Amino acid sequence: MKVRVHATIANFGPGFDVFGVGVGKPYDELSFKESDEWMVRVKGYQVPENSNNIAIVSAKALAAMVGEETALEMKLTKGIRPKSGIGSSGASSLAGALAMAKVLGVEDDEMILRAAMEGERVASGSVHGDNVIPAYYGDFTIIESYEPLKIWRIPVNFEVVVVLPAIEIPTSEARKILPSKIPRKDAIRNLALAASLILALKENDLQTVGRLLDDRIALPYRKQLMQWYETVREAALEAGAYGFSVSGSGPAVFAIGEDVAQIGKVIAETFSGMDIKADVYVTKVGRGAIWF
Ligand SMILES: Nc1ncnc2c1ncn2[C@@H]1O[C@H](COP(=O)(O)OP(=O)(O)O)[C@@H](O)[C@H]1O
Ligand SMILES: N[C@@H](CCOP(=O)(O)O)C(=O)O
């Protein structure tokens, strides 16, 4: 049995820790079977091949929730680079939870998601569901609350380009640098951007969605980790992007527009001009986890 879990764009502009959406590539794939002892083998990007692998962490969390001590033998094909900003830890966490759910016959969405978030807790030092939740559903998701877990879903299916520069930004580091308080005017601005973006999304008005891809909660502070941000953003907009922003905690960036392939090419060329190699993923949003 195999499960494929796609990358995600968390935050999606003004929705820090609340908005997220699944994208078609890259993705992790996990094959698994019940076993007498825990084992994970990894191909692709290197992550731990022991109990520190968060696919094991979340699989164990799900088994514990139902009082089982089942172990799995897993083979992880790691297609999403860690410390990328496109939900690498979230994808593997969800894959592990889904694997255990399949073996134990658990179909409760909330249980699977909460188990997956335990993997995120280990990877990033805090529980945030804005990778695992959109990775599960694929839809554009809005997390209203965690207790109780209340999620709003907006089906989406538009083109996006994700560009991943050869830079690493651990999510944990990108969260540590955030202030515990922000100016009221910035909170109000983000409220306005987020509410307006949801309405534009519901109307499939992508030009307006693009215009609203700003953020005053995390981006102003994280730019210190991405000195290149404004240069790349300007190049994307000049290439015709409706909007551009950082994916998750970065360094991956994304853009929407008429010709996302051309926009992605220009973004990669801009990085290249700074001697930074970048991978370009021209894909679509709205891709959730799939069994095959
Ligand atoms: N299966 C896994 N997939 C991704 N990261 C893993 C996995 N197992 C352990 N890790 C560790 O979790 C951390 C994930 O880093 P993080 O910055 O959260 O990635 P991302 O921002 O891409 O989600 C890394 O230190 C990585 O080595
Ligand atoms: N809301 C989180 C999202 C982290 O996403 P990742 O893909 O960088 O792990 C944050 O901004 O810290």
mmCIF file of C-alpha atoms and ligand atoms in Angstrom:
data_model
loop_
_atom_site.group_PDB
_atom_site.id
_atom_site.type_symbol
_atom_site.label_atom_id
_atom_site.label_comp_id
_atom_site.label_asym_id
_atom_site.label_seq_id
_atom_site.Cartn_x
_atom_site.Cartn_y
_atom_site.Cartn_z
ATOM 1 C CA MET A 1 0.000 0.000 0.000
ATOM 2 C CA LYS A 2 1.247 3.502 -0.834
ATOM 3 C CA VAL A 3 0.175 7.008 -0.007
ATOM 4 C CA ARG A 4 1.267 10.180 -1.821
ATOM 5 C CA VAL A 5 1.243 13.478 0.071
ATOM 6 C CA HIS A 6 1.855 16.687 -1.829
ATOM 7 C CA ALA A 7 3.659 19.866 -0.869
ATOM 8 C CA THR A 8 1.683 22.772 0.561
ATOM 9 C CA ILE A 9 1.764 26.546 0.548
ATOM 10 C CA ALA A 10 1.020 27.568 4.114
ATOM 11 C CA ASN A 11 0.094 31.137 5.196
ATOM 12 C CA PHE A 12 -0.699 32.027 1.537
ATOM 13 C CA GLY A 13 -0.025 35.731 2.038
ATOM 14 C CA PRO A 14 -1.904 37.226 5.004
ATOM 15 C CA GLY A 15 -3.093 33.969 6.563
ATOM 16 C CA PHE A 16 -0.266 33.248 8.976
ATOM 17 C CA ASP A 17 -0.791 29.857 10.681
ATOM 18 C CA VAL A 18 -4.383 29.834 9.320
ATOM 19 C CA PHE A 19 -4.418 29.609 5.508
ATOM 20 C CA GLY A 20 -2.943 26.790 3.445
ATOM 21 C CA VAL A 21 -3.401 24.945 0.158
ATOM 22 C CA GLY A 22 -2.110 21.725 -1.368
ATOM 23 C CA VAL A 23 -0.133 21.857 -4.629
ATOM 24 C CA GLY A 24 0.486 19.154 -7.228
ATOM 25 C CA LYS A 25 4.242 18.871 -6.853
ATOM 26 C CA PRO A 26 6.641 18.064 -5.370
ATOM 27 C CA TYR A 27 5.417 15.242 -3.130
ATOM 28 C CA ASP A 28 6.445 12.513 -0.702
ATOM 29 C CA GLU A 29 5.432 8.888 -1.202
ATOM 30 C CA LEU A 30 5.249 6.335 1.576
ATOM 31 C CA SER A 31 4.863 2.596 1.182
ATOM 32 C CA PHE A 32 4.194 0.640 4.347
ATOM 33 C CA LYS A 33 3.153 -2.630 5.916
ATOM 34 C CA GLU A 34 2.464 -3.887 9.408
ATOM 35 C CA SER A 35 5.600 -5.228 11.066
ATOM 36 C CA ASP A 36 6.960 -6.591 14.330
ATOM 37 C CA GLU A 37 9.259 -3.611 14.684
ATOM 38 C CA TRP A 38 9.510 -0.013 13.475
ATOM 39 C CA MET A 39 11.658 0.598 10.406
ATOM 40 C CA VAL A 40 11.903 3.381 7.857
ATOM 41 C CA ARG A 41 14.094 3.512 4.780
ATOM 42 C CA VAL A 42 14.474 6.780 2.883
ATOM 43 C CA LYS A 43 15.131 7.549 -0.781
ATOM 44 C CA GLY A 44 15.473 11.075 -2.134
ATOM 45 C CA TYR A 45 16.133 13.943 0.260
ATOM 46 C CA GLN A 46 17.826 12.635 3.377
ATOM 47 C CA VAL A 47 15.883 12.608 6.639
ATOM 48 C CA PRO A 48 16.431 10.330 9.634
ATOM 49 C CA GLU A 49 16.056 6.555 9.092
ATOM 50 C CA ASN A 50 15.163 5.990 12.718
ATOM 51 C CA SER A 51 12.510 6.947 15.246
ATOM 52 C CA ASN A 52 13.384 10.615 14.703
ATOM 53 C CA ASN A 53 11.719 10.416 11.322
ATOM 54 C CA ILE A 54 8.486 12.294 11.835
ATOM 55 C CA ALA A 55 6.569 9.816 9.710
ATOM 56 C CA ILE A 56 7.210 7.366 12.563
ATOM 57 C CA VAL A 57 6.383 10.025 15.161
ATOM 58 C CA SER A 58 2.923 10.651 13.711
ATOM 59 C CA ALA A 59 2.246 6.964 13.006
ATOM 60 C CA LYS A 60 3.018 6.177 16.652
ATOM 61 C CA ALA A 61 0.824 9.085 17.760
ATOM 62 C CA LEU A 62 -2.146 7.672 15.877
ATOM 63 C CA ALA A 63 -1.622 4.142 17.217
ATOM 64 C CA ALA A 64 -1.433 5.543 20.761
ATOM 65 C CA MET A 65 -4.725 7.399 20.250
ATOM 66 C CA VAL A 66 -6.505 4.070 19.702
ATOM 67 C CA GLY A 67 -4.478 2.119 22.257
ATOM 68 C CA GLU A 68 -2.636 -0.004 19.720
ATOM 69 C CA GLU A 69 1.078 -0.907 19.700
ATOM 70 C CA THR A 70 1.233 -1.792 16.021
ATOM 71 C CA ALA A 71 4.582 -1.142 14.282
ATOM 72 C CA LEU A 72 5.149 -0.371 10.612
ATOM 73 C CA GLU A 73 7.892 -1.037 8.112
ATOM 74 C CA MET A 74 7.983 2.028 5.885
ATOM 75 C CA LYS A 75 9.773 3.138 2.720
ATOM 76 C CA LEU A 76 9.718 6.908 2.263
ATOM 77 C CA THR A 77 10.488 8.473 -1.095
ATOM 78 C CA LYS A 78 11.251 12.012 0.000
ATOM 79 C CA GLY A 79 10.459 14.314 -2.891
ATOM 80 C CA ILE A 80 9.932 17.482 -0.830
ATOM 81 C CA ARG A 81 13.179 19.013 0.351
ATOM 82 C CA PRO A 82 13.258 19.655 4.137
ATOM 83 C CA LYS A 83 13.584 23.232 5.416
ATOM 84 C CA SER A 84 12.012 24.442 2.201
ATOM 85 C CA GLY A 85 8.797 26.207 3.184
ATOM 86 C CA ILE A 86 6.564 23.889 1.169
ATOM 87 C CA GLY A 87 5.525 21.583 3.960
ATOM 88 C CA SER A 88 8.214 18.927 3.892
ATOM 89 C CA SER A 89 7.736 18.015 7.529
ATOM 90 C CA GLY A 90 3.964 18.293 7.200
ATOM 91 C CA ALA A 91 3.870 15.915 4.240
ATOM 92 C CA SER A 92 5.882 13.216 5.971
ATOM 93 C CA SER A 93 3.958 13.675 9.199
ATOM 94 C CA LEU A 94 0.652 13.243 7.406
ATOM 95 C CA ALA A 95 1.935 10.283 5.409
ATOM 96 C CA GLY A 96 2.886 8.447 8.612
ATOM 97 C CA ALA A 97 -0.474 9.152 10.222
ATOM 98 C CA LEU A 98 -2.332 8.024 7.089
ATOM 99 C CA ALA A 99 -0.290 4.820 6.913
ATOM 100 C CA MET A 100 -1.175 3.848 10.468
ATOM 101 C CA ALA A 101 -4.784 4.877 9.914
ATOM 102 C CA LYS A 102 -5.013 2.540 6.917
ATOM 103 C CA VAL A 103 -3.485 -0.377 8.840
ATOM 104 C CA LEU A 104 -5.739 0.140 11.870
ATOM 105 C CA GLY A 105 -8.855 1.031 9.906
ATOM 106 C CA VAL A 106 -9.085 4.519 11.392
ATOM 107 C CA GLU A 107 -11.156 6.868 9.217
ATOM 108 C CA ASP A 108 -11.659 9.742 11.625
ATOM 109 C CA ASP A 109 -10.313 12.877 9.907
ATOM 110 C CA GLU A 110 -9.670 14.724 13.158
ATOM 111 C CA MET A 111 -7.735 11.827 14.695
ATOM 112 C CA ILE A 112 -5.532 11.550 11.592
ATOM 113 C CA LEU A 113 -4.881 15.286 11.505
ATOM 114 C CA ARG A 114 -4.086 15.531 15.211
ATOM 115 C CA ALA A 115 -1.651 12.620 14.907
ATOM 116 C CA ALA A 116 -0.005 14.325 11.915
ATOM 117 C CA MET A 117 0.337 17.524 13.916
ATOM 118 C CA GLU A 118 2.348 15.614 16.506
ATOM 119 C CA GLY A 119 4.968 15.046 13.823
ATOM 120 C CA GLU A 120 4.907 18.770 13.071
ATOM 121 C CA ARG A 121 5.366 19.536 16.761
ATOM 122 C CA VAL A 122 8.616 17.525 16.744
ATOM 123 C CA ALA A 123 9.827 19.014 13.444
ATOM 124 C CA SER A 124 9.080 22.679 14.038
ATOM 125 C CA GLY A 125 8.734 22.915 17.796
ATOM 126 C CA SER A 126 5.127 24.001 17.692
ATOM 127 C CA VAL A 127 1.779 22.635 16.575
ATOM 128 C CA HIS A 128 0.575 24.344 13.423
ATOM 129 C CA GLY A 129 -1.858 22.596 11.134
ATOM 130 C CA ASP A 130 -1.553 24.817 8.072
ATOM 131 C CA ASN A 131 0.578 22.273 6.253
ATOM 132 C CA VAL A 132 -0.918 18.928 7.290
ATOM 133 C CA ILE A 133 -4.527 20.098 6.931
ATOM 134 C CA PRO A 134 -4.283 21.404 3.335
ATOM 135 C CA ALA A 135 -2.036 18.442 2.480
ATOM 136 C CA TYR A 136 -4.855 16.145 3.636
ATOM 137 C CA TYR A 137 -7.720 17.887 1.825
ATOM 138 C CA GLY A 138 -5.858 19.687 -0.988
ATOM 139 C CA ASP A 139 -8.433 22.491 -0.782
ATOM 140 C CA PHE A 140 -7.624 26.007 0.321
ATOM 141 C CA THR A 141 -8.133 25.563 4.061
ATOM 142 C CA ILE A 142 -8.827 28.044 6.857
ATOM 143 C CA ILE A 143 -8.246 26.864 10.422
ATOM 144 C CA GLU A 144 -10.915 28.482 12.582
ATOM 145 C CA SER A 145 -9.901 26.720 15.783
ATOM 146 C CA TYR A 146 -8.024 23.748 17.186
ATOM 147 C CA GLU A 147 -10.217 23.125 20.245
ATOM 148 C CA PRO A 148 -12.572 22.143 18.772
ATOM 149 C CA LEU A 149 -10.869 21.474 15.417
ATOM 150 C CA LYS A 150 -12.862 23.555 12.963
ATOM 151 C CA ILE A 151 -11.689 23.839 9.363
ATOM 152 C CA TRP A 152 -13.221 25.719 6.443
ATOM 153 C CA ARG A 153 -12.475 24.381 2.972
ATOM 154 C CA ILE A 154 -12.593 26.184 -0.374
ATOM 155 C CA PRO A 155 -12.151 23.943 -3.428
ATOM 156 C CA VAL A 156 -9.572 25.526 -5.753
ATOM 157 C CA ASN A 157 -7.905 24.530 -9.014
ATOM 158 C CA PHE A 158 -5.741 27.302 -10.463
ATOM 159 C CA GLU A 159 -2.160 27.350 -11.712
ATOM 160 C CA VAL A 160 0.679 28.371 -9.448
ATOM 161 C CA VAL A 161 4.435 28.358 -9.719
ATOM 162 C CA VAL A 162 6.552 27.476 -6.702
ATOM 163 C CA VAL A 163 10.255 28.308 -6.803
ATOM 164 C CA LEU A 164 12.597 26.726 -4.282
ATOM 165 C CA PRO A 165 16.032 28.383 -3.989
ATOM 166 C CA ALA A 166 19.023 26.343 -2.809
ATOM 167 C CA ILE A 167 18.805 27.876 0.652
ATOM 168 C CA GLU A 168 17.623 26.274 3.889
ATOM 169 C CA ILE A 169 15.406 28.005 6.454
ATOM 170 C CA PRO A 170 14.337 25.693 9.295
ATOM 171 C CA THR A 171 10.730 26.397 10.216
ATOM 172 C CA SER A 172 11.720 26.364 13.875
ATOM 173 C CA GLU A 173 14.213 29.186 13.269
ATOM 174 C CA ALA A 174 11.746 31.182 11.211
ATOM 175 C CA ARG A 175 9.264 30.938 14.073
ATOM 176 C CA LYS A 176 11.729 31.825 16.786
ATOM 177 C CA ILE A 177 12.471 35.239 15.247
ATOM 178 C CA LEU A 178 8.820 36.317 15.292
ATOM 179 C CA PRO A 179 7.826 38.888 17.933
ATOM 180 C CA SER A 180 5.188 37.848 20.478
ATOM 181 C CA LYS A 181 3.275 41.066 19.757
ATOM 182 C CA ILE A 182 2.735 43.125 16.612
ATOM 183 C CA PRO A 183 1.472 46.708 16.123
ATOM 184 C CA ARG A 184 -2.314 47.040 16.090
ATOM 185 C CA LYS A 185 -2.210 48.667 12.647
ATOM 186 C CA ASP A 186 -0.477 45.588 11.251
ATOM 187 C CA ALA A 187 -3.061 43.259 12.816
ATOM 188 C CA ILE A 188 -5.850 45.370 11.309
ATOM 189 C CA ARG A 189 -4.132 45.402 7.914
ATOM 190 C CA ASN A 190 -3.778 41.609 7.929
ATOM 191 C CA LEU A 191 -7.427 41.214 8.927
ATOM 192 C CA ALA A 192 -8.406 43.346 5.936
ATOM 193 C CA LEU A 193 -6.108 41.471 3.543
ATOM 194 C CA ALA A 194 -7.198 38.038 4.751
ATOM 195 C CA ALA A 195 -10.934 38.727 4.688
ATOM 196 C CA SER A 196 -10.712 40.319 1.239
ATOM 197 C CA LEU A 197 -8.564 37.490 -0.126
ATOM 198 C CA ILE A 198 -11.127 34.869 0.907
ATOM 199 C CA LEU A 199 -13.921 36.752 -0.866
ATOM 200 C CA ALA A 200 -11.786 37.120 -4.002
ATOM 201 C CA LEU A 201 -10.880 33.429 -3.853
ATOM 202 C CA LYS A 202 -14.533 32.435 -3.583
ATOM 203 C CA GLU A 203 -15.191 34.493 -6.718
ATOM 204 C CA ASN A 204 -12.118 32.968 -8.435
ATOM 205 C CA ASP A 205 -10.856 36.521 -8.950
ATOM 206 C CA LEU A 206 -7.175 35.592 -9.118
ATOM 207 C CA GLN A 207 -5.970 39.069 -10.029
ATOM 208 C CA THR A 208 -7.427 40.377 -6.782
ATOM 209 C CA VAL A 209 -6.130 37.365 -4.843
ATOM 210 C CA GLY A 210 -2.667 38.184 -6.196
ATOM 211 C CA ARG A 211 -2.958 41.839 -5.216
ATOM 212 C CA LEU A 212 -3.796 40.798 -1.651
ATOM 213 C CA LEU A 213 -0.760 38.561 -1.164
ATOM 214 C CA ASP A 214 0.838 40.714 1.509
ATOM 215 C CA ASP A 215 1.569 40.024 5.164
ATOM 216 C CA ARG A 216 2.439 42.158 8.194
ATOM 217 C CA ILE A 217 2.541 39.376 10.842
ATOM 218 C CA ALA A 218 5.533 37.256 9.813
ATOM 219 C CA LEU A 219 7.031 38.501 6.547
ATOM 220 C CA PRO A 220 8.390 41.842 7.849
ATOM 221 C CA TYR A 221 10.485 39.922 10.400
ATOM 222 C CA ARG A 222 11.416 36.974 8.203
ATOM 223 C CA LYS A 223 12.795 39.202 5.455
ATOM 224 C CA GLN A 224 16.001 39.346 7.497
ATOM 225 C CA LEU A 225 16.417 35.682 6.541
ATOM 226 C CA MET A 226 15.620 36.445 2.882
ATOM 227 C CA GLN A 227 17.601 39.538 1.864
ATOM 228 C CA TRP A 228 16.755 38.737 -1.765
ATOM 229 C CA TYR A 229 12.979 38.857 -1.238
ATOM 230 C CA GLU A 230 12.070 42.282 -2.652
ATOM 231 C CA THR A 231 14.360 41.864 -5.670
ATOM 232 C CA VAL A 232 12.730 38.567 -6.593
ATOM 233 C CA ARG A 233 9.228 39.880 -5.897
ATOM 234 C CA GLU A 234 9.730 42.888 -8.178
ATOM 235 C CA ALA A 235 11.022 40.633 -10.970
ATOM 236 C CA ALA A 236 7.974 38.357 -10.631
ATOM 237 C CA LEU A 237 5.552 41.288 -10.782
ATOM 238 C CA GLU A 238 7.374 42.786 -13.795
ATOM 239 C CA ALA A 239 7.038 39.362 -15.459
ATOM 240 C CA GLY A 240 3.272 39.647 -15.116
ATOM 241 C CA ALA A 241 2.530 37.952 -11.791
ATOM 242 C CA TYR A 242 -0.810 38.939 -10.253
ATOM 243 C CA GLY A 243 0.905 38.407 -6.909
ATOM 244 C CA PHE A 244 3.894 36.854 -5.197
ATOM 245 C CA SER A 245 4.746 35.799 -1.675
ATOM 246 C CA VAL A 246 6.799 33.464 0.433
ATOM 247 C CA SER A 247 5.531 29.912 0.892
ATOM 248 C CA GLY A 248 5.210 28.924 4.526
ATOM 249 C CA SER A 249 8.261 30.012 6.479
ATOM 250 C CA GLY A 250 10.379 30.088 3.309
ATOM 251 C CA PRO A 251 12.665 30.157 1.447
ATOM 252 C CA ALA A 252 10.296 28.821 -1.222
ATOM 253 C CA VAL A 253 8.267 31.527 -2.956
ATOM 254 C CA PHE A 254 5.186 31.308 -5.126
ATOM 255 C CA ALA A 255 3.372 33.371 -7.720
ATOM 256 C CA ILE A 256 0.059 33.332 -9.547
ATOM 257 C CA GLY A 257 -0.623 34.918 -12.922
ATOM 258 C CA GLU A 258 -1.485 34.406 -16.569
ATOM 259 C CA ASP A 259 1.711 32.588 -17.571
ATOM 260 C CA VAL A 260 3.114 30.991 -14.428
ATOM 261 C CA ALA A 261 5.762 29.080 -16.385
ATOM 262 C CA GLN A 262 7.245 32.317 -17.702
ATOM 263 C CA ILE A 263 6.993 33.955 -14.275
ATOM 264 C CA GLY A 264 8.773 30.979 -12.722
ATOM 265 C CA LYS A 265 11.510 31.233 -15.355
ATOM 266 C CA VAL A 266 12.077 34.893 -14.527
ATOM 267 C CA ILE A 267 12.136 34.167 -10.782
ATOM 268 C CA ALA A 268 14.727 31.414 -11.291
ATOM 269 C CA GLU A 269 16.806 33.725 -13.510
ATOM 270 C CA THR A 270 16.683 36.399 -10.833
ATOM 271 C CA PHE A 271 17.977 33.933 -8.256
ATOM 272 C CA SER A 272 20.616 32.794 -10.730
ATOM 273 C CA GLY A 273 21.760 36.398 -11.051
ATOM 274 C CA MET A 274 22.510 36.200 -7.329
ATOM 275 C CA ASP A 275 24.348 32.874 -7.760
ATOM 276 C CA ILE A 276 21.473 31.004 -6.173
ATOM 277 C CA LYS A 277 20.199 27.914 -7.946
ATOM 278 C CA ALA A 278 16.465 27.287 -7.759
ATOM 279 C CA ASP A 279 14.014 24.512 -8.577
ATOM 280 C CA VAL A 280 10.846 25.573 -10.372
ATOM 281 C CA TYR A 281 7.554 23.719 -9.960
ATOM 282 C CA VAL A 282 4.803 24.741 -12.370
ATOM 283 C CA THR A 283 1.723 23.091 -10.951
ATOM 284 C CA LYS A 284 -1.835 23.565 -9.724
ATOM 285 C CA VAL A 285 -3.328 24.104 -6.310
ATOM 286 C CA GLY A 286 -5.998 21.853 -4.862
ATOM 287 C CA ARG A 287 -4.127 18.542 -4.666
ATOM 288 C CA GLY A 288 -4.719 16.450 -1.535
ATOM 289 C CA ALA A 289 -3.334 13.156 -0.282
ATOM 290 C CA ILE A 290 -3.955 10.134 -2.535
ATOM 291 C CA TRP A 291 -3.769 6.370 -2.110
ATOM 292 C CA PHE A 292 -2.423 4.230 -4.909
HETATM 293 N N1 LIG B 1 10.233 12.575 7.199
HETATM 294 C C1 LIG B 1 10.677 13.834 7.356
HETATM 295 N N2 LIG B 1 10.382 14.802 6.458
HETATM 296 C C2 LIG B 1 10.832 16.095 6.630
HETATM 297 N N3 LIG B 1 11.566 16.494 7.667
HETATM 298 C C3 LIG B 1 11.874 15.546 8.567
HETATM 299 C C4 LIG B 1 11.432 14.215 8.457
HETATM 300 N N4 LIG B 1 11.869 13.534 9.515
HETATM 301 C C5 LIG B 1 12.557 14.419 10.243
HETATM 302 N N5 LIG B 1 12.586 15.614 9.677
HETATM 303 C C6 LIG B 1 13.274 16.828 10.168
HETATM 304 O O1 LIG B 1 12.302 17.824 10.445
HETATM 305 C C7 LIG B 1 12.798 19.093 10.102
HETATM 306 C C8 LIG B 1 11.847 19.651 9.037
HETATM 307 O O2 LIG B 1 12.280 20.944 8.831
HETATM 308 P P1 LIG B 1 11.221 22.077 8.506
HETATM 309 O O3 LIG B 1 11.966 23.345 8.520
HETATM 310 O O4 LIG B 1 10.016 21.948 9.361
HETATM 311 O O5 LIG B 1 10.811 21.664 7.011
HETATM 312 P P2 LIG B 1 9.706 22.356 6.123
HETATM 313 O O6 LIG B 1 9.796 23.824 6.392
HETATM 314 O O7 LIG B 1 10.105 21.992 4.741
HETATM 315 O O8 LIG B 1 8.423 21.719 6.588
HETATM 316 C C9 LIG B 1 14.191 18.912 9.517
HETATM 317 O O9 LIG B 1 15.172 19.131 10.518
HETATM 318 C C10 LIG B 1 14.184 17.459 9.089
HETATM 319 O O10 LIG B 1 15.455 16.863 9.102
HETATM 320 N N1 LIG B 2 2.569 28.907 9.488
HETATM 321 C C1 LIG B 2 3.866 28.270 9.486
HETATM 322 C C2 LIG B 2 4.009 27.502 8.196
HETATM 323 C C3 LIG B 2 5.322 26.751 8.083
HETATM 324 O O1 LIG B 2 5.353 26.109 6.804
HETATM 325 P P1 LIG B 2 6.693 25.343 6.328
HETATM 326 O O2 LIG B 2 6.347 24.767 5.001
HETATM 327 O O3 LIG B 2 7.768 26.371 6.259
HETATM 328 O O4 LIG B 2 6.981 24.302 7.375
HETATM 329 C C4 LIG B 2 4.972 29.294 9.652
HETATM 330 O O5 LIG B 2 4.925 30.272 8.884
HETATM 331 O O6 LIG B 2 5.835 29.122 10.535
#
